[in-house]
mmCIF file of N, CA, C and O in Angstrom:
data_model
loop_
_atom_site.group_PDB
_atom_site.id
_atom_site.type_symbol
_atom_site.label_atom_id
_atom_site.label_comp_id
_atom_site.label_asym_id
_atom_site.label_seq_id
_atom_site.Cartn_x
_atom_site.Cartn_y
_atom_site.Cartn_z
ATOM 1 N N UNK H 24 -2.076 -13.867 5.580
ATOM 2 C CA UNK H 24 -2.459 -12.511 5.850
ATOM 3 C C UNK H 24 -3.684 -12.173 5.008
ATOM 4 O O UNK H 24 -3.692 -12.444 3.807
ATOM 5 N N UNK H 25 -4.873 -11.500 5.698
ATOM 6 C CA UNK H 25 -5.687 -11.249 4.431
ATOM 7 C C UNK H 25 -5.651 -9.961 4.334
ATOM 8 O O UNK H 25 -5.287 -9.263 5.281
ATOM 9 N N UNK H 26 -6.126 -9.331 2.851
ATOM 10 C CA UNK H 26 -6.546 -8.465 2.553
ATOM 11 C C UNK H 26 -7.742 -7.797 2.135
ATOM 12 O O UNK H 26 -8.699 -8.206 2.793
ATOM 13 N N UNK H 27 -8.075 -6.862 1.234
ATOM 14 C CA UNK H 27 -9.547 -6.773 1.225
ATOM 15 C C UNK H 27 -9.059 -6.129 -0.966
ATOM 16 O O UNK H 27 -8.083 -5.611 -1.509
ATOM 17 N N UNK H 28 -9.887 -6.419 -1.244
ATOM 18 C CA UNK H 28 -9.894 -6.229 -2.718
ATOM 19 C C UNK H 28 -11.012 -4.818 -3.284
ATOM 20 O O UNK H 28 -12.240 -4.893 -3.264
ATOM 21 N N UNK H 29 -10.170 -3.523 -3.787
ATOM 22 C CA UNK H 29 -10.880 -2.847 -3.874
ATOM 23 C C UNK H 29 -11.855 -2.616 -5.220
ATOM 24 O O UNK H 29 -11.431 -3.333 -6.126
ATOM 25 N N UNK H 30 -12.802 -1.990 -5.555
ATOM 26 C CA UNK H 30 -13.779 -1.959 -6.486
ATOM 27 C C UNK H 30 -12.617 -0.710 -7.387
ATOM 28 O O UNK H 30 -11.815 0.023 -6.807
ATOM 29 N N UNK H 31 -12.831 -0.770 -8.803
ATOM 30 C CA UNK H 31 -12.646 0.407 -9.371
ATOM 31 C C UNK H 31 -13.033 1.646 -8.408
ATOM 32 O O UNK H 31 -14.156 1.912 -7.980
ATOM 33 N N UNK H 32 -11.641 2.442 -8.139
ATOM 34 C CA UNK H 32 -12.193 3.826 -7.682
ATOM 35 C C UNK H 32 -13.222 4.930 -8.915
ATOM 36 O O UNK H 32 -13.347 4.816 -10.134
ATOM 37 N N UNK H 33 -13.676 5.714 -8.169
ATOM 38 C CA UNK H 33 -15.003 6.604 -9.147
ATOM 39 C C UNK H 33 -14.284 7.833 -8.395
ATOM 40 O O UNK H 33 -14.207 8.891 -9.019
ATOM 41 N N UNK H 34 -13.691 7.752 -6.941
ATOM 42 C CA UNK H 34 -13.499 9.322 -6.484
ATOM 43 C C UNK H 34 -12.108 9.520 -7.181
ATOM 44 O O UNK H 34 -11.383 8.602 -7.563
ATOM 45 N N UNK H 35 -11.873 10.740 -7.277
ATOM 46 C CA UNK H 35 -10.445 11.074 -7.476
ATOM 47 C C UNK H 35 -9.306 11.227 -6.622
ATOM 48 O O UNK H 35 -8.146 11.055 -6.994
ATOM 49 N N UNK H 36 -9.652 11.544 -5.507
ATOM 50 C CA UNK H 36 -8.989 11.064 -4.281
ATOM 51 C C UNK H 36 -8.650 9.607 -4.471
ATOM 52 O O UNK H 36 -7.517 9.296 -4.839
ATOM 53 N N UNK H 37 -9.393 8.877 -4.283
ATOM 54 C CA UNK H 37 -8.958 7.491 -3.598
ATOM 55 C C UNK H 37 -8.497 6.824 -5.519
ATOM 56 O O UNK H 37 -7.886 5.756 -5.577
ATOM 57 N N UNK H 38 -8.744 7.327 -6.447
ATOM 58 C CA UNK H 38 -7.861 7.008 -7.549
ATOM 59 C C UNK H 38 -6.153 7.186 -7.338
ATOM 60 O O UNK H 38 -5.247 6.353 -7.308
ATOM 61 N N UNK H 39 -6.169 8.660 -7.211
ATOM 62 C CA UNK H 39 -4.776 9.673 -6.442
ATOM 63 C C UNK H 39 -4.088 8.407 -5.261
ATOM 64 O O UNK H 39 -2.929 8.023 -5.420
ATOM 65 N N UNK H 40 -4.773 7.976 -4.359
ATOM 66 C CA UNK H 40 -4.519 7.041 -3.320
ATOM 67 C C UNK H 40 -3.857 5.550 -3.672
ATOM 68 O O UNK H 40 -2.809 5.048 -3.264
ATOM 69 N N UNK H 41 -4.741 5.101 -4.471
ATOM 70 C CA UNK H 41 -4.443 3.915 -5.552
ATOM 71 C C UNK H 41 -2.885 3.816 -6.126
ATOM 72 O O UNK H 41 -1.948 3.044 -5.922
ATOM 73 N N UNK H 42 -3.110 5.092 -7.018
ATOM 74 C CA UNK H 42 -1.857 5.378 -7.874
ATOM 75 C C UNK H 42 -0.610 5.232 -6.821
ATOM 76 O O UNK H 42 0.389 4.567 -7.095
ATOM 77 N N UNK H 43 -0.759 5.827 -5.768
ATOM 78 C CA UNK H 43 0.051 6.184 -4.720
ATOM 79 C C UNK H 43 0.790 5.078 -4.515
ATOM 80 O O UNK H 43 1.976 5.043 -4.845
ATOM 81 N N UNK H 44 -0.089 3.637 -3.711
ATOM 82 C CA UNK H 44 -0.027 2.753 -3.055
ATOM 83 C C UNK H 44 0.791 1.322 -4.295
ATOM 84 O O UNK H 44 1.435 0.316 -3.999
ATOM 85 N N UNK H 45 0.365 1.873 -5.658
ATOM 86 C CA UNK H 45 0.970 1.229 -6.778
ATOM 87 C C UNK H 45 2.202 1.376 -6.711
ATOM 88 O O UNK H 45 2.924 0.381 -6.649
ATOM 89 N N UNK H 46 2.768 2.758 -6.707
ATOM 90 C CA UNK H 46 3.602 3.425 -7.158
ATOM 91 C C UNK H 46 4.797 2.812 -6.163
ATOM 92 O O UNK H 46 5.868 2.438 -6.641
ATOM 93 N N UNK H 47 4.403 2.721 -4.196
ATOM 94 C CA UNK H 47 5.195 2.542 -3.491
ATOM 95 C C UNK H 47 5.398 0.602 -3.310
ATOM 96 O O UNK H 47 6.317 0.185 -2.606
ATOM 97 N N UNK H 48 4.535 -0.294 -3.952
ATOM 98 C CA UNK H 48 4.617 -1.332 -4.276
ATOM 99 C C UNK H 48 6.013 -1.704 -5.330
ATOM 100 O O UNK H 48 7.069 -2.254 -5.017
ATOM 101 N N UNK H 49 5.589 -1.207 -6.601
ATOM 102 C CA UNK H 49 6.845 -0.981 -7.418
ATOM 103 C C UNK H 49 8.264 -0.670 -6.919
ATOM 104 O O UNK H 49 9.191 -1.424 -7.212
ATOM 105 N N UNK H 50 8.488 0.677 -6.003
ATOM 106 C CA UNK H 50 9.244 0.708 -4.837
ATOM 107 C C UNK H 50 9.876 -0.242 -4.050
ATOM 108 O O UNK H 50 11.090 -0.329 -3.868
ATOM 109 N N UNK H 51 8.740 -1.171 -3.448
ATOM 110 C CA UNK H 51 9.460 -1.822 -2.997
ATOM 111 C C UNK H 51 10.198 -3.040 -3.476
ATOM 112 O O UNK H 51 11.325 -3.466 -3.223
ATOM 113 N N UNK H 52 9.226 -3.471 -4.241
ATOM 114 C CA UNK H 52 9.783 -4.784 -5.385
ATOM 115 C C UNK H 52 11.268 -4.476 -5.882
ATOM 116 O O UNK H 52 12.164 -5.307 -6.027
ATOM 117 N N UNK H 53 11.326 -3.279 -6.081
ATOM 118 C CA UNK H 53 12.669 -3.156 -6.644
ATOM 119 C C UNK H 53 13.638 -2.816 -5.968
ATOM 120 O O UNK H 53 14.702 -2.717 -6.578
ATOM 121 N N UNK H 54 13.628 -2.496 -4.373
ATOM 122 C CA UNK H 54 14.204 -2.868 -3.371
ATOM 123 C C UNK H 54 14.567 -4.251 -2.799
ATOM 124 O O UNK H 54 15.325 -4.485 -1.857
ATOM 125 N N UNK H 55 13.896 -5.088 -3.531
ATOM 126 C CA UNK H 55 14.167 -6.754 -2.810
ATOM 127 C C UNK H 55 12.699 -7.136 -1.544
ATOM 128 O O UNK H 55 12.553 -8.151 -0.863
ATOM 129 N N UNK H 56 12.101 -6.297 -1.593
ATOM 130 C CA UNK H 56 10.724 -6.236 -0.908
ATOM 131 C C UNK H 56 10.174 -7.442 -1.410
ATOM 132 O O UNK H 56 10.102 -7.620 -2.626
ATOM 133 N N UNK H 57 9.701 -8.461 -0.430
ATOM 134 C CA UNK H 57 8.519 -8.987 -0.832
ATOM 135 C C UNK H 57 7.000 -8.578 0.044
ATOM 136 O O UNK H 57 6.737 -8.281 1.209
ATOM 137 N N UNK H 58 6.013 -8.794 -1.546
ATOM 138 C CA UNK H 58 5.205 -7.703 -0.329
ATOM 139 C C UNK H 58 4.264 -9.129 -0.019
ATOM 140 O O UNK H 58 4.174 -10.144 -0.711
ATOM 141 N N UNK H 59 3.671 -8.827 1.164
ATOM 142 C CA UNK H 59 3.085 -9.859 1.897
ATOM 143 C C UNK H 59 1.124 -9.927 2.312
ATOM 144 O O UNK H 59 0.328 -10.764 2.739
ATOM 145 N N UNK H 60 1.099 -8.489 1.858
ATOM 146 C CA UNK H 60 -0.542 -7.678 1.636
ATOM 147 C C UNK H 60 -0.202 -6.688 1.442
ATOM 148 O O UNK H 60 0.921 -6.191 1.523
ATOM 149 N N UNK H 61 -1.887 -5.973 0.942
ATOM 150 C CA UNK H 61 -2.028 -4.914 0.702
ATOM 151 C C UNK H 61 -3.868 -4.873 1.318
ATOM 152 O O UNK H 61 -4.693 -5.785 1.284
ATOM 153 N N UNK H 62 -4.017 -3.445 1.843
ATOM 154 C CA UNK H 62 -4.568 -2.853 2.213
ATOM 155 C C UNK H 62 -5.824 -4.039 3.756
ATOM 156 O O UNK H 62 -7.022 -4.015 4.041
ATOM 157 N N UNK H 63 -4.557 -4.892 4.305
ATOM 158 C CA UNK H 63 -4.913 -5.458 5.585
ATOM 159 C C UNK H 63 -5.424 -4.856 6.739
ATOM 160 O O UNK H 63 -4.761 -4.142 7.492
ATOM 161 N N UNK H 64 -7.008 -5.244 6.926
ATOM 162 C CA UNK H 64 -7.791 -5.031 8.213
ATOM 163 C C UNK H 64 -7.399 -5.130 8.899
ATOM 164 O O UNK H 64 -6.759 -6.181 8.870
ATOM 165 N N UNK H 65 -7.244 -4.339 10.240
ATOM 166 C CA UNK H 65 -6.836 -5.103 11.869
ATOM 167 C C UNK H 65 -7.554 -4.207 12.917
ATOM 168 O O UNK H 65 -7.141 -3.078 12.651
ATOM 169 N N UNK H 66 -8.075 -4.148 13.557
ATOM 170 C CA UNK H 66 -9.082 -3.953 14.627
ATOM 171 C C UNK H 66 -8.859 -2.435 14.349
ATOM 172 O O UNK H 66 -9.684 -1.910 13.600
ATOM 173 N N UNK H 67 -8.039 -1.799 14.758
ATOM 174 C CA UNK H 67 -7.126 -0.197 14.732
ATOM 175 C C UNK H 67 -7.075 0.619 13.237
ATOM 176 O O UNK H 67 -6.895 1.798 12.934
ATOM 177 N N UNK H 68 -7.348 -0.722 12.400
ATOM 178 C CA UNK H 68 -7.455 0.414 11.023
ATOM 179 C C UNK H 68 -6.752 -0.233 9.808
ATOM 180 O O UNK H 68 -6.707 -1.438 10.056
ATOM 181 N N UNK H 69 -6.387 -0.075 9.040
ATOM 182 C CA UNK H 69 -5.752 -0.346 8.014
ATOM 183 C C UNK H 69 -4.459 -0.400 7.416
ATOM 184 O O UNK H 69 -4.214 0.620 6.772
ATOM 185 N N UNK H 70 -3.577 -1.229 7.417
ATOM 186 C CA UNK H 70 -2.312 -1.030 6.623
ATOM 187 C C UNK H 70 -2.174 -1.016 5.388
ATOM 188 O O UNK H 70 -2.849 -1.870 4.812
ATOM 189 N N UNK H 71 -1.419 -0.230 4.613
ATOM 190 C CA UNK H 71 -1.562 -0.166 3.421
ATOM 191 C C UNK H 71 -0.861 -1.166 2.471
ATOM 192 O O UNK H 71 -1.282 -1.641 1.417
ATOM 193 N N UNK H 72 0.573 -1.408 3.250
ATOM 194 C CA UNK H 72 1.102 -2.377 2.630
ATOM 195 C C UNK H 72 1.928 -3.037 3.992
ATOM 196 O O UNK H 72 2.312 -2.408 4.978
ATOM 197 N N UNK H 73 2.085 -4.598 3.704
ATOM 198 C CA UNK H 73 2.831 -4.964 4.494
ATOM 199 C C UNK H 73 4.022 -6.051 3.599
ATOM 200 O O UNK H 73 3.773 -6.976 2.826
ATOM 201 N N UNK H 74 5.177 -5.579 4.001
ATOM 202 C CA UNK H 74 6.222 -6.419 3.027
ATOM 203 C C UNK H 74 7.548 -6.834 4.043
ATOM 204 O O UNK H 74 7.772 -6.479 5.200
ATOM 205 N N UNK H 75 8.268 -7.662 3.203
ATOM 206 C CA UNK H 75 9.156 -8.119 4.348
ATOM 207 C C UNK H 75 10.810 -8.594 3.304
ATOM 208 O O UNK H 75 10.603 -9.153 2.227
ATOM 209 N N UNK H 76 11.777 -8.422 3.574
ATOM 210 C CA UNK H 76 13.080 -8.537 2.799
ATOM 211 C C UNK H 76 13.693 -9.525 4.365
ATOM 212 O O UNK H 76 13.685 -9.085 5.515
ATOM 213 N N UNK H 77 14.087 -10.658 4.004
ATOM 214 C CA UNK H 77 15.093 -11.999 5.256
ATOM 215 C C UNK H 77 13.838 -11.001 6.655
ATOM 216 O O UNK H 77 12.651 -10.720 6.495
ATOM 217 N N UNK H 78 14.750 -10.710 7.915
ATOM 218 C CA UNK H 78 14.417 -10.837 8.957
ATOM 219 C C UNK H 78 13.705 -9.615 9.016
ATOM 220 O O UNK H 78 13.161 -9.402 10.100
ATOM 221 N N UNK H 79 13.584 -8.873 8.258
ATOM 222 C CA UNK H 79 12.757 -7.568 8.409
ATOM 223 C C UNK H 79 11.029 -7.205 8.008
ATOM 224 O O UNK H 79 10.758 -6.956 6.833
ATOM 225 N N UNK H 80 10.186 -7.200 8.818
ATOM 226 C CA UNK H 80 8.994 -6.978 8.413
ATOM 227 C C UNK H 80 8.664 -5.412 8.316
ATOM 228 O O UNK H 80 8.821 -4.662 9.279
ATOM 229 N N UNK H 81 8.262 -5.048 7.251
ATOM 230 C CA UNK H 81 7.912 -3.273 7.205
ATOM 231 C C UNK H 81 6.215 -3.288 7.080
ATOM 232 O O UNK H 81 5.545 -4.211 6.617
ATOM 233 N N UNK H 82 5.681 -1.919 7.661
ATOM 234 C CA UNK H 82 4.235 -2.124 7.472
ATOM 235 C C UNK H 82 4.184 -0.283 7.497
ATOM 236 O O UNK H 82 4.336 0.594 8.347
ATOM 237 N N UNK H 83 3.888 -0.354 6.084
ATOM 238 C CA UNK H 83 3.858 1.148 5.172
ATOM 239 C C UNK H 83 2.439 1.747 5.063
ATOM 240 O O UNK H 83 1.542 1.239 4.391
ATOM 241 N N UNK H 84 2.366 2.483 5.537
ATOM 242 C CA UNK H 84 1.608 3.668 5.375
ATOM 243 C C UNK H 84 1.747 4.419 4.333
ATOM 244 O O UNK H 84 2.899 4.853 4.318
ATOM 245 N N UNK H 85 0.991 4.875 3.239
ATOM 246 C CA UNK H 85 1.100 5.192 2.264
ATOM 247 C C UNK H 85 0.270 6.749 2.318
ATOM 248 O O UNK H 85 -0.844 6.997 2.778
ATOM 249 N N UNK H 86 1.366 7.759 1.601
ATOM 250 C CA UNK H 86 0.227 9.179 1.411
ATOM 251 C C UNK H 86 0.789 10.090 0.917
ATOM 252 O O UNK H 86 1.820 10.680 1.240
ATOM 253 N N UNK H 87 -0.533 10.335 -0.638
ATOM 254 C CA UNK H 87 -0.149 10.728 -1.654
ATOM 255 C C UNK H 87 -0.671 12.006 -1.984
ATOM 256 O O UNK H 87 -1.706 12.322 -1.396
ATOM 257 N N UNK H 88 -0.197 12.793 -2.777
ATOM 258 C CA UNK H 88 -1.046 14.496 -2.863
ATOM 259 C C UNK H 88 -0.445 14.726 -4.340
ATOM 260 O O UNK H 88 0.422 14.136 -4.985
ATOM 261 N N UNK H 89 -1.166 15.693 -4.566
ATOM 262 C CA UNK H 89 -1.046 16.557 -5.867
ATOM 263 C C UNK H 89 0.055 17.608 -5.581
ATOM 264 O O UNK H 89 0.625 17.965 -4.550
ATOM 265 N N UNK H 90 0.138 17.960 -6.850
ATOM 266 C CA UNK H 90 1.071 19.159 -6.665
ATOM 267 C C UNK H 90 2.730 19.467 -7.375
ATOM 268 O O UNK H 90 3.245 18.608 -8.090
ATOM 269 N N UNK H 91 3.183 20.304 -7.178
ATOM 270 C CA UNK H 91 4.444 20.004 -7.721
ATOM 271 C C UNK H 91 5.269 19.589 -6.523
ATOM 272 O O UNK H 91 6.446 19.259 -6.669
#
């Protein structure tokens, strides 16, 4: 599977986004997730994460906000 490797974020958004996509990685690992990529090209757009536990493949969309 490929992925694409991002540069240090500079916006605060896509820092916020980052954190996000960390945060739901950790998530899954500790669910029994293995993750299989992160942030994979495909003609239609982007997945954020793609992970898979025995016969199950998940492909997560990730989205994060401020706030309480």
């Amino acid at each position: 599977m490929t992925h694409t490797r991002r540069t240090p974020p500079t916006d605060p958004r896509r820092a916020l986004g980052d954190f996000g996509e960390r945060l739901a990685v950790q998530h899954l690992l500790a669910k029994g997730y293995r993750i299989r990529g992160r942030n994979v090209r495909i003609p239609e757009g982007e997945i954020d994460i793609v992970a898979e536990r025995g016969e199950l493949l998940l492909f997560v969309e990730v989205r994060c906000r401020r706030g309480r």
